[in-house]
Short mmCIF file of C-alpha atoms (C1' of nucleotides) in Angstrom, two decimals:
data_model
loop_
_atom_site.label_atom_id
_atom_site.label_comp_id
_atom_site.label_asym_id
_atom_site.label_seq_id
_atom_site.Cartn_x
_atom_site.Cartn_y
_atom_site.Cartn_z
CA MET A 25 74.18 30.33 85.09
CA SER A 26 75.25 30.04 81.69
CA ILE A 27 74.56 31.01 78.17
CA GLY A 28 73.16 28.30 75.97
CA VAL A 29 75.46 26.71 73.31
CA GLN A 30 72.55 27.01 70.97
CA ARG A 31 72.39 30.76 71.38
CA LEU A 32 76.23 31.03 71.30
CA ARG A 33 76.37 29.34 67.94
CA GLU A 34 73.53 31.25 66.33
CA ASP A 35 74.05 34.63 67.84
CA ALA A 36 77.69 34.88 68.69
CA GLY A 37 77.98 38.49 67.57
CA ARG A 38 75.34 39.77 70.02
CA VAL A 39 76.66 37.58 72.80
CA ARG A 40 80.14 39.01 72.28
CA GLN A 41 78.69 42.56 72.31
CA GLY A 42 76.71 41.78 75.49
CA ALA A 43 80.08 40.83 77.18
CA ILE A 44 81.62 44.10 76.09
CA ASP A 45 78.65 46.13 77.30
CA LYS A 46 79.01 44.60 80.69
CA GLY A 47 82.74 45.33 80.73
CA GLU A 48 83.74 41.74 80.54
CA ASP A 49 86.42 40.10 78.19
CA PRO A 50 84.66 39.05 75.02
CA SER A 51 87.42 36.64 73.97
CA VAL A 52 85.80 33.82 75.94
CA VAL A 53 83.07 33.75 73.38
CA ASP A 54 85.39 32.69 70.66
CA VAL A 55 87.16 30.24 73.00
CA ALA A 56 83.75 28.69 73.77
CA LEU A 57 82.91 28.53 70.10
CA GLU A 58 86.13 26.59 69.29
CA LEU A 59 85.51 24.26 72.17
CA ASP A 60 82.05 23.51 71.08
CA VAL A 61 83.25 22.49 67.66
CA ARG A 62 85.85 20.26 69.14
CA ARG A 63 83.46 18.71 71.51
CA ARG A 64 81.06 17.76 68.79
CA ALA A 65 83.77 16.22 66.74
CA LEU A 66 85.06 14.04 69.69
CA GLN A 67 81.53 13.16 70.49
CA GLY A 68 80.95 11.89 66.94
CA GLU A 69 84.14 9.91 66.96
CA GLY A 70 83.31 8.34 70.25
CA ASP A 71 79.76 7.47 69.13
CA ALA A 72 81.02 5.79 65.97
CA LEU A 73 83.35 3.63 68.02
CA ARG A 74 80.64 2.76 70.50
CA ALA A 75 78.33 1.72 67.70
CA GLU A 76 81.18 -0.57 66.43
CA ARG A 77 81.63 -2.11 69.82
CA ASN A 78 78.00 -2.64 70.34
CA THR A 79 77.57 -4.53 67.10
CA VAL A 80 80.67 -6.66 67.82
CA SER A 81 79.46 -7.43 71.30
CA LYS A 82 76.10 -8.43 69.97
CA ARG A 83 77.67 -10.56 67.37
CA ILE A 84 79.67 -12.45 70.13
CA GLY A 85 76.43 -13.33 71.77
CA GLU A 86 74.96 -14.57 68.61
CA VAL A 87 77.92 -16.70 67.63
CA ILE A 88 78.04 -18.30 71.06
CA ARG A 89 74.31 -19.01 71.05
CA GLY A 90 74.78 -20.37 67.53
CA GLY A 91 76.89 -23.13 69.01
CA ALA A 92 80.45 -21.85 68.69
CA ALA A 93 82.86 -22.52 71.52
CA PRO A 94 83.28 -19.48 73.72
CA GLN A 95 86.99 -20.19 73.60
CA GLY A 96 87.03 -20.64 69.83
CA SER A 97 89.19 -18.52 67.40
CA GLU A 98 86.25 -16.72 65.93
CA VAL A 99 85.01 -15.47 69.23
CA ALA A 100 88.50 -14.62 70.32
CA ALA A 101 88.95 -12.39 67.21
CA LEU A 102 85.74 -10.68 67.94
CA ARG A 103 86.64 -10.12 71.57
CA ASP A 104 89.93 -8.63 70.49
CA ALA A 105 88.21 -6.14 68.18
CA SER A 106 85.85 -5.13 70.96
CA THR A 107 88.63 -4.66 73.46
CA GLN A 108 90.53 -2.51 71.03
CA ALA A 109 87.55 -0.35 70.28
CA GLY A 110 86.94 -0.03 74.09
CA GLU A 111 90.47 1.24 74.56
CA ARG A 112 90.08 3.90 71.86
CA ILE A 113 86.77 4.80 73.38
CA ALA A 114 88.25 5.36 76.78
CA ALA A 115 90.99 7.58 75.25
CA ILE A 116 88.42 9.70 73.39
CA ASP A 117 86.20 9.84 76.51
CA ARG A 118 89.06 11.30 78.56
CA GLU A 119 89.70 13.92 75.95
CA LEU A 120 85.96 14.65 75.67
CA ALA A 121 85.67 15.10 79.40
CA THR A 122 88.42 17.71 79.48
CA THR A 123 86.96 19.52 76.46
CA GLU A 124 83.54 19.54 78.02
CA ALA A 125 84.87 20.84 81.26
CA GLN A 126 86.73 23.54 79.47
CA LEU A 127 83.63 24.40 77.44
CA GLU A 128 81.54 24.65 80.54
CA ASP A 129 84.09 26.86 82.13
CA ALA A 130 84.20 29.11 79.19
CA LEU A 131 80.34 29.19 79.03
CA LEU A 132 80.26 30.20 82.69
CA ARG A 133 82.46 33.13 81.93
CA ILE A 134 80.17 34.58 79.33
CA PRO A 135 77.86 37.02 80.94
CA ASN A 136 74.12 37.13 80.25
CA PRO A 137 73.63 39.78 77.63
CA ALA A 138 71.43 42.59 78.87
CA ASP A 139 68.00 43.29 77.32
CA PRO A 140 68.00 45.72 74.47
CA ASP A 141 66.26 48.39 76.48
CA VAL A 142 68.89 48.50 79.18
CA PRO A 143 71.18 51.53 79.01
CA VAL A 144 74.77 50.74 78.03
CA GLY A 145 77.43 52.06 80.31
CA GLY A 146 78.53 52.19 83.95
CA GLU A 147 77.03 53.35 87.16
CA GLU A 148 76.59 56.89 85.97
CA ASP A 149 74.41 55.56 83.09
CA SER A 150 71.80 53.90 85.28
CA VAL A 151 68.66 55.94 85.15
CA ILE A 152 66.01 56.81 87.73
CA VAL A 153 62.85 55.77 85.99
CA ARG A 154 60.52 57.10 88.69
CA THR A 155 60.28 58.43 92.20
CA TRP A 156 57.53 58.19 94.69
CA GLY A 157 56.75 60.27 97.78
CA ASP A 158 58.49 63.32 99.20
CA PRO A 159 61.91 62.60 100.71
CA ALA A 160 61.73 63.70 104.35
CA PRO A 161 64.12 66.47 105.16
CA HIS A 162 67.18 65.89 107.38
CA LEU A 163 66.57 69.21 109.02
CA GLU A 164 63.02 70.16 109.80
CA PRO A 165 63.28 73.91 109.27
CA ARG A 166 59.96 75.26 110.32
CA GLY A 167 58.40 74.65 113.63
CA ALA A 168 58.30 70.85 113.73
CA GLY A 169 59.92 70.73 117.21
CA ALA A 170 58.23 69.37 120.25
CA ASP A 171 57.25 72.80 121.30
CA GLY A 172 56.11 73.62 117.79
CA SER A 173 58.92 76.11 117.05
CA GLU A 174 62.34 74.69 117.44
CA PRO A 175 63.93 73.15 114.35
CA TRP A 176 65.19 69.68 114.83
CA THR A 177 67.53 67.34 113.01
CA ARG A 178 66.66 63.74 112.25
CA ARG A 179 69.11 61.38 113.79
CA PRO A 180 70.53 58.27 112.19
CA HIS A 181 68.74 55.03 113.01
CA TRP A 182 71.38 53.65 115.27
CA GLU A 183 71.04 56.66 117.61
CA VAL A 184 67.28 56.51 117.57
CA GLY A 185 67.30 52.74 118.11
CA GLU A 186 69.84 52.67 120.85
CA ALA A 187 68.16 55.56 122.67
CA LEU A 188 64.83 53.67 122.58
CA GLY A 189 66.45 50.40 123.63
CA ILE A 190 65.22 48.61 120.60
CA LEU A 191 68.55 48.18 118.74
CA ASP A 192 71.45 46.75 120.65
CA LEU A 193 74.58 46.42 118.44
CA ALA A 194 76.90 45.96 121.39
CA ALA A 195 74.97 42.90 122.54
CA GLY A 196 75.16 41.43 119.06
CA ALA A 197 78.88 42.02 118.96
CA LYS A 198 79.25 40.24 122.22
CA VAL A 199 77.17 37.19 121.37
CA THR A 200 78.38 36.72 117.85
CA GLY A 201 80.46 39.64 116.35
CA SER A 202 80.04 42.92 114.79
CA GLY A 203 77.41 43.01 112.11
CA PHE A 204 74.98 40.89 113.97
CA PRO A 205 72.44 43.27 115.33
CA VAL A 206 70.03 42.49 118.20
CA TYR A 207 66.48 43.88 118.10
CA ARG A 208 64.75 44.15 121.41
CA GLY A 209 61.22 44.70 122.52
CA PRO A 210 59.27 46.86 120.11
CA GLY A 211 62.29 46.79 117.76
CA ALA A 212 62.02 43.02 117.51
CA ALA A 213 58.19 43.31 117.14
CA LEU A 214 58.69 45.76 114.28
CA GLU A 215 61.02 43.29 112.52
CA ARG A 216 58.38 40.51 112.99
CA ALA A 217 55.50 42.69 112.03
CA LEU A 218 57.24 43.73 108.78
CA ILE A 219 57.94 40.19 107.84
CA ASP A 220 54.43 39.09 108.50
CA TRP A 221 52.77 42.01 106.61
CA PHE A 222 55.04 41.69 103.61
CA ILE A 223 54.21 38.01 103.20
CA GLY A 224 50.62 38.64 103.97
CA THR A 225 50.40 41.24 101.34
CA HIS A 226 52.12 39.09 98.71
CA THR A 227 49.97 36.06 99.34
CA ARG A 228 46.65 37.87 99.67
CA GLU A 229 47.04 40.54 97.00
CA HIS A 230 49.73 39.37 94.63
CA GLY A 231 48.70 35.75 94.38
CA MET A 232 52.12 34.40 95.59
CA THR A 233 52.56 31.07 97.40
CA GLU A 234 54.37 31.38 100.64
CA VAL A 235 57.32 29.10 101.16
CA TRP A 236 59.33 28.53 104.24
CA PRO A 237 62.59 26.95 103.09
CA PRO A 238 65.73 25.77 104.88
CA ALA A 239 68.36 28.37 105.74
CA LEU A 240 71.14 25.94 104.95
CA VAL A 241 71.68 24.54 101.46
CA ASN A 242 73.89 21.89 100.01
CA THR A 243 76.62 22.31 97.39
CA ALA A 244 74.37 21.47 94.46
CA SER A 245 71.95 24.21 95.37
CA ALA A 246 74.66 26.74 95.96
CA ARG A 247 75.95 25.93 92.55
CA GLY A 248 72.51 26.05 91.03
CA THR A 249 71.96 29.71 91.64
CA GLY A 250 75.55 30.52 90.93
CA GLN A 251 76.76 31.31 94.48
CA ILE A 252 79.45 28.70 93.63
CA PRO A 253 81.81 29.48 92.15
CA ASP A 254 80.92 33.11 91.53
CA LYS A 255 80.31 34.43 94.90
CA GLU A 256 81.74 31.78 97.15
CA ASP A 257 83.36 34.34 99.49
CA LEU A 258 79.90 35.85 100.09
CA MET A 259 78.69 32.80 102.07
CA TYR A 260 79.20 31.29 105.47
CA VAL A 261 80.22 27.71 105.12
CA VAL A 262 79.47 24.83 107.47
CA ALA A 263 82.48 22.82 106.30
CA ARG A 264 81.84 19.81 108.54
CA ASP A 265 78.54 19.12 106.90
CA ASP A 266 79.28 20.53 103.45
CA LEU A 267 76.38 23.14 103.83
CA TYR A 268 76.11 26.82 103.26
CA LEU A 269 74.03 29.40 105.12
CA VAL A 270 71.82 31.14 102.63
CA PRO A 271 72.83 34.55 101.53
CA THR A 272 69.17 35.09 100.27
CA ALA A 273 66.00 33.03 100.01
CA GLU A 274 66.58 33.04 96.20
CA VAL A 275 68.93 30.09 96.71
CA PRO A 276 66.71 27.58 98.36
CA VAL A 277 63.53 28.70 96.67
CA THR A 278 64.78 28.75 93.09
CA ASN A 279 66.29 25.35 93.68
CA LEU A 280 62.89 23.95 94.61
CA HIS A 281 62.44 23.21 90.87
CA ARG A 282 65.90 22.25 89.98
CA ASP A 283 65.94 19.48 87.35
CA GLU A 284 62.25 19.63 86.72
CA ILE A 285 60.00 19.74 83.85
CA ILE A 286 56.92 21.92 84.57
CA GLU A 287 53.73 21.58 82.63
CA ALA A 288 52.54 24.70 80.91
CA GLU A 289 49.27 25.00 83.01
CA GLN A 290 51.37 25.26 86.15
CA LEU A 291 53.02 28.45 85.05
CA PRO A 292 53.56 31.05 86.26
CA ILE A 293 54.83 29.89 89.58
CA ARG A 294 55.21 32.76 92.01
CA TYR A 295 56.66 32.32 95.50
CA CYS A 296 57.41 34.53 98.34
CA ALA A 297 59.67 33.36 101.22
CA TYR A 298 61.10 34.69 104.36
CA THR A 299 64.54 33.65 105.53
CA PRO A 300 67.37 35.23 107.48
CA CYS A 301 70.19 36.09 105.21
CA PHE A 302 73.84 35.53 105.99
CA ARG A 303 76.58 37.39 104.22
CA ARG A 304 80.22 37.65 105.01
CA GLU A 305 80.57 40.68 102.79
CA ALA A 306 84.20 39.96 102.29
CA GLY A 307 86.14 43.03 101.29
CA ALA A 308 83.40 45.36 102.23
CA ALA A 309 84.78 46.16 105.69
CA GLY A 310 85.09 49.86 106.27
CA ARG A 311 81.98 50.78 104.38
CA ASP A 312 78.70 51.43 106.31
CA THR A 313 80.37 50.28 109.54
CA ARG A 314 77.85 52.18 111.62
CA GLY A 315 74.29 51.05 112.22
CA ILE A 316 72.63 48.25 110.33
CA LEU A 317 73.03 49.35 106.75
CA ARG A 318 75.54 46.63 106.06
CA VAL A 319 75.26 43.58 108.28
CA HIS A 320 76.25 39.91 108.34
CA GLN A 321 72.78 38.72 109.20
CA PHE A 322 69.49 40.32 108.18
CA ASP A 323 65.99 39.29 107.44
CA LYS A 324 64.45 39.38 104.04
CA VAL A 325 61.23 38.35 102.21
CA GLU A 326 62.18 37.31 98.73
CA MET A 327 59.88 36.85 95.67
CA VAL A 328 60.78 34.27 93.13
CA LEU A 329 59.07 33.79 89.81
CA PHE A 330 59.07 31.04 87.26
CA GLU A 331 57.56 32.32 84.00
CA ARG A 332 56.95 31.42 80.44
CA PRO A 333 59.70 32.98 78.33
CA ALA A 334 57.28 35.22 76.51
CA ASP A 335 55.89 36.71 79.75
CA SER A 336 59.13 37.37 81.67
CA GLY A 337 59.58 40.89 80.41
CA GLU A 338 56.10 41.93 81.67
CA ALA A 339 56.60 39.89 84.87
CA LEU A 340 59.66 42.00 85.76
CA GLU A 341 57.51 45.14 85.74
CA TRP A 342 54.81 43.40 87.72
CA LEU A 343 57.33 42.19 90.23
CA THR A 344 58.82 45.67 90.66
CA ARG A 345 55.37 47.12 91.31
CA ALA A 346 54.79 44.41 93.92
CA ALA A 347 57.76 45.58 95.89
CA GLU A 348 56.90 49.26 95.38
CA THR A 349 53.39 48.64 96.83
CA LEU A 350 55.00 47.79 100.15
CA LEU A 351 57.09 50.96 100.26
CA GLN A 352 54.14 53.10 99.26
CA ARG A 353 51.99 51.73 102.03
CA LEU A 354 54.80 52.13 104.56
CA GLY A 355 54.86 55.79 103.40
CA LEU A 356 58.51 55.60 102.54
CA ALA A 357 59.75 57.81 99.75
CA TYR A 358 61.73 55.82 97.19
CA ARG A 359 63.13 55.83 93.65
CA VAL A 360 63.32 53.18 91.03
CA LYS A 361 66.62 52.82 89.28
CA LEU A 362 67.12 50.93 85.99
CA MET A 363 70.59 49.57 86.23
CA ALA A 364 73.02 50.12 83.28
CA THR A 365 74.83 47.21 81.69
CA GLY A 366 78.09 47.66 83.61
CA ASP A 367 76.21 48.24 86.92
CA MET A 368 73.89 45.31 86.89
CA GLY A 369 76.02 42.19 87.40
CA PHE A 370 77.01 39.29 85.33
CA VAL A 371 73.74 37.17 85.42
CA GLN A 372 70.85 39.68 85.09
CA ALA A 373 69.32 40.62 81.76
CA LYS A 374 67.56 43.52 83.33
CA LYS A 375 67.41 44.85 86.90
CA TYR A 376 65.74 47.53 88.85
CA ASP A 377 66.96 48.64 92.24
CA LEU A 378 64.52 50.21 94.69
CA GLU A 379 66.13 52.83 96.93
CA VAL A 380 64.39 54.30 99.94
CA TRP A 381 65.18 57.71 101.37
CA ALA A 382 66.77 57.62 104.80
CA PRO A 383 66.78 61.28 106.16
CA GLY A 384 68.89 60.41 109.19
CA VAL A 385 71.90 59.31 107.27
CA GLU A 386 70.81 61.45 104.30
CA ARG A 387 71.11 58.61 101.76
CA TRP A 388 69.14 56.49 99.42
CA LEU A 389 69.25 52.85 100.74
CA GLU A 390 68.88 49.93 98.43
CA VAL A 391 66.07 47.82 99.95
CA SER A 392 65.13 45.78 96.85
CA SER A 393 66.78 44.46 93.76
CA VAL A 394 64.41 43.04 91.19
CA SER A 395 65.89 41.00 88.26
CA ASN A 396 65.00 39.11 85.22
CA PHE A 397 67.43 36.36 84.48
CA ARG A 398 65.61 35.16 81.48
CA ASP A 399 66.90 31.63 80.74
CA TYR A 400 70.38 32.15 82.12
CA GLN A 401 69.82 30.91 85.64
CA ALA A 402 67.31 28.26 84.74
CA ARG A 403 69.59 26.65 82.30
CA ARG A 404 72.14 25.98 84.93
CA MET A 405 69.54 24.49 87.16
CA ASN A 406 67.93 22.64 84.33
CA ILE A 407 64.46 24.02 85.01
CA ARG A 408 62.25 23.44 82.01
CA TRP A 409 58.58 23.74 80.88
CA ARG A 410 56.53 21.98 78.31
CA PRO A 411 54.81 24.53 76.04
CA GLU A 412 52.21 21.99 74.81
CA PRO A 413 51.38 18.52 76.06
CA GLY A 414 53.80 16.14 74.38
CA ALA A 415 56.04 18.93 73.12
CA ARG A 416 59.78 19.16 73.77
CA PRO A 417 60.74 20.82 77.06
CA GLU A 418 62.30 24.23 76.91
CA ILE A 419 64.27 26.23 79.42
CA LEU A 420 61.92 28.65 81.27
CA HIS A 421 62.58 32.06 82.73
CA THR A 422 63.27 32.99 86.28
CA LEU A 423 63.02 36.30 88.12
CA ASN A 424 63.41 37.40 91.59
CA GLY A 425 63.08 40.44 93.81
CA SER A 426 63.33 41.52 97.37
CA GLY A 427 60.01 42.31 98.88
CA LEU A 428 61.63 43.67 100.97
CA ALA A 429 65.04 43.52 102.72
CA LEU A 430 64.50 44.24 106.35
CA ALA A 431 67.42 45.79 108.11
CA ARG A 432 67.48 48.80 105.82
CA THR A 433 63.81 49.14 105.74
CA TRP A 434 63.74 48.95 109.55
CA ALA A 435 66.36 51.73 109.59
CA ALA A 436 64.49 53.81 107.13
CA ILE A 437 61.34 53.65 109.25
CA LEU A 438 63.16 54.72 112.30
CA GLU A 439 64.71 57.68 110.47
CA VAL A 440 61.48 58.81 108.70
CA TYR A 441 59.06 58.16 111.55
CA GLN A 442 61.06 59.57 114.45
CA GLN A 443 59.48 62.38 116.29
CA PRO A 444 61.17 65.48 117.98
CA ASP A 445 60.46 63.90 121.32
CA GLY A 446 62.53 60.80 120.47
CA SER A 447 59.68 58.41 119.92
CA VAL A 448 58.89 56.68 116.70
CA VAL A 449 55.42 56.51 115.23
CA VAL A 450 54.48 53.11 113.79
CA PRO A 451 53.47 53.20 110.17
CA GLU A 452 49.81 52.83 109.83
CA VAL A 453 49.75 49.42 108.16
CA LEU A 454 51.69 47.93 111.11
CA ARG A 455 49.59 49.35 113.89
CA PRO A 456 47.04 46.53 114.08
CA SER A 457 49.83 44.16 115.10
CA MET A 458 52.07 46.41 117.16
CA GLY A 459 50.42 49.59 118.39
CA ASP A 460 50.82 53.16 117.35
CA ARG A 461 54.12 54.35 118.78
CA ILE A 462 57.56 53.27 120.11
CA THR A 463 58.65 55.14 123.16
CA ALA A 464 61.48 54.74 125.46
"C1'" G B 27 73.76 7.28 116.19
"C1'" G B 28 72.26 1.54 115.76
"C1'" A B 29 69.40 -2.46 112.72
"C1'" G B 30 66.78 -3.64 108.34
"C1'" A B 31 64.47 -2.67 103.32
"C1'" G B 32 64.68 -0.03 98.92
"C1'" G B 33 66.13 3.65 95.04
"C1'" U B 34 63.92 1.79 87.28
"C1'" G B 35 59.93 6.19 82.54
"C1'" G B 36 54.50 11.65 84.77
"C1'" C B 37 52.81 7.86 88.68
"C1'" A B 38 52.56 2.65 90.12
"C1'" G B 39 55.38 -1.50 89.18
"C1'" A B 40 58.32 -5.92 86.43
"C1'" G B 41 63.04 -6.83 84.80
"C1'" C B 42 67.78 -14.67 83.69
"C1'" G B 43 74.82 -10.33 82.17
"C1'" G B 44 73.60 -10.23 75.62
"C1'" C B 45 67.20 -10.34 71.89
"C1'" U B 46 65.47 -4.31 77.57
"C1'" G B 47 65.35 2.42 76.53
"C1'" A B 48 63.24 -0.91 79.38
"C1'" A B 49 57.09 -5.75 80.36
"C1'" U B 50 52.31 -4.40 82.55
"C1'" G B 51 48.72 -1.07 84.75
"C1'" C B 52 47.30 4.04 85.48
"C1'" G B 53 47.62 8.85 83.57
"C1'" G B 54 48.17 12.02 79.00
"C1'" C B 55 47.59 12.73 73.55
"C1'" G B 56 45.23 11.29 68.82
"C1'" G B 57 41.53 8.29 66.37
"C1'" U B 58 36.97 4.92 65.72
"C1'" C B 59 32.07 4.95 67.70
"C1'" U B 60 28.35 8.91 69.56
"C1'" U B 61 23.67 14.47 68.42
"C1'" G B 62 27.40 15.52 72.48
"C1'" A B 63 29.81 13.02 76.53
"C1'" A B 64 30.97 8.56 79.04
"C1'" A B 65 32.16 3.49 78.14
"C1'" A B 66 34.57 0.33 74.77
"C1'" C B 67 38.21 -0.52 71.04
"C1'" C B 68 42.79 1.08 68.06
"C1'" G B 69 47.34 3.88 67.92
"C1'" C B 70 50.93 7.12 70.06
"C1'" U B 71 53.30 8.84 74.61
"C1'" G B 72 60.89 9.69 78.84
"C1'" A B 73 65.31 12.98 78.42
"C1'" G B 74 70.00 14.78 76.26
"C1'" G B 75 73.65 15.13 72.03
"C1'" G B 76 73.93 14.84 66.60
"C1'" A B 77 72.30 17.34 59.91
"C1'" A B 78 71.81 12.10 59.96
"C1'" A B 79 73.48 7.22 60.82
"C1'" C B 80 73.73 6.73 65.58
"C1'" C B 81 75.31 7.52 70.73
"C1'" U B 82 74.30 8.30 75.98
"C1'" C B 83 71.19 8.06 80.37
"C1'" C B 84 67.60 2.66 84.96
"C1'" G B 85 70.01 7.45 92.63
"C1'" U B 86 75.66 9.24 92.11
"C1'" G B 87 80.72 7.77 91.26
"C1'" G B 88 84.12 3.87 90.53
"C1'" G B 89 85.14 -1.42 89.28
"C1'" U B 90 84.56 -6.52 86.90
"C1'" U B 91 83.35 -8.18 81.75
"C1'" C B 92 83.96 -8.75 74.76
"C1'" G B 93 79.16 -6.77 76.73
"C1'" A B 94 75.94 -4.32 83.02
"C1'" A B 95 69.46 -1.73 84.82
"C1'" U B 96 71.19 -6.68 85.93
"C1'" C B 97 77.56 -8.76 89.44
"C1'" C B 98 81.21 -5.98 93.12
"C1'" C B 99 82.77 -1.44 96.07
"C1'" A B 100 81.96 3.57 97.87
"C1'" C B 101 78.81 7.55 98.63
"C1'" C B 102 73.92 10.01 98.58
"C1'" C B 103 68.80 9.75 99.39
"C1'" U B 104 63.95 7.47 100.93
"C1'" C B 105 61.13 4.13 104.04
"C1'" U B 106 60.50 0.92 108.73
"C1'" C B 107 62.10 -0.18 113.75
"C1'" C B 108 65.29 1.38 118.06
"C1'" G B 109 68.00 5.35 120.63
"C1'" C B 110 68.41 10.66 121.39
"C1'" C B 111 66.06 15.23 121.23
"C1'" A B 112 63.42 21.12 120.13
#
RNA sequence: GGAGAGGUGGCAGAGCGGCUGAAUGCGGCGGUCUUGAAAACCGCUGAGGGAAACCUCCGUGGGUUCGAAUCCCACCCUCUCCGCCA
């Protein structure tokens, strides 16, 4: 991810303000500007020397073909000139290489400026733009008990799940470690049904193309989406083979088009993909230790969009609605949060979080994050499109969003659909594949 | 894992160490012709940097050389055969 030098040069003021809004140090902007000037100067110097060497080398060929002795003094003089130019070129190239590396590094430290319609500020400035459904109460006050009169309290998902034998955290801890849940029987079926129904809905109704990507990616791909170096601690590493377990399908799916030029008529490209997601969650220990709200492995269906720049703003709204559709049909109350500049991360230009109400733990759970990266991510991956046949390629826009993240959705379903008798009613849309009810 | 072949422009496919950023074919774009279209013919047609001159890029990275797509080394990837295997 990086800002473009072009934009940096032409719009330095707004880029600097964007950094401030996101709570980042704006001085890198000026550092980058200086490095850019230096880089171009060195490039020009090197190019001139190369041009000189090229003509001299050509001349050597001509003189020799013209009959001069390869060992003659004329040729020797030319060789000498060429060698000297070569040495100076090597020196400048070394300097250029370090300058370029410094520039790239500086560019990487400049955050993507947020869209103008994003509220400026921290977490408290994020705004709930809409809510849907009635949040189920933690305590059912009036006659919802099994006998029609007793009030009852909704239990957290881990209690419901363990009681029904469909969630086995202890087994996961034994087999792998804490944070690796095991779903059994109808619990496993629920997970599978959700994945299938999500993807089916996206492909049939949202026109997305299903992709089933690798769950391990190489270094170049991890770098492409910015997991390296930004979030290196987030990922599990297979050091022996230089591979990373994917923290989200965004990584393999977005990299599908790395270093490509896409013709205009191909756009938009809209994918959905299921993968397991692996996250070390370094530094997060202690939070959400109970249940499956924060785990090291979970399942997720991710939506990834490649759009024409002019369309990406609208595409973000469309993508958000696509994720909301799923929650609505599952009958889960949720709210949509527009993240403020300081709360949205380094790389997003605009981001919505979808939070579902979980009455057992009495919290809003983030089950989807939908973002427009504009050209920031695509630039690093060198994904371009050609506006017109024969026209110069331009960086396109990428977006992605969860549709949806499973563990928390699974948990919310258990908490919302649990019954006073301990069973869990299956949401209507999933009944065709797994029946009406989960009982002990 | 073992043996062999190969990685060149959107695709296919040439390329003696200098005259090759790259023949040729296909595709694409524009034009001539046509009522229109097809066919035929003519022209154009990779990317990046730079205001430009110009420079860089022939899997990646090193090396040899005055000069490398062309020679050498390492790595990566693809294909064929063998082995192993869900």
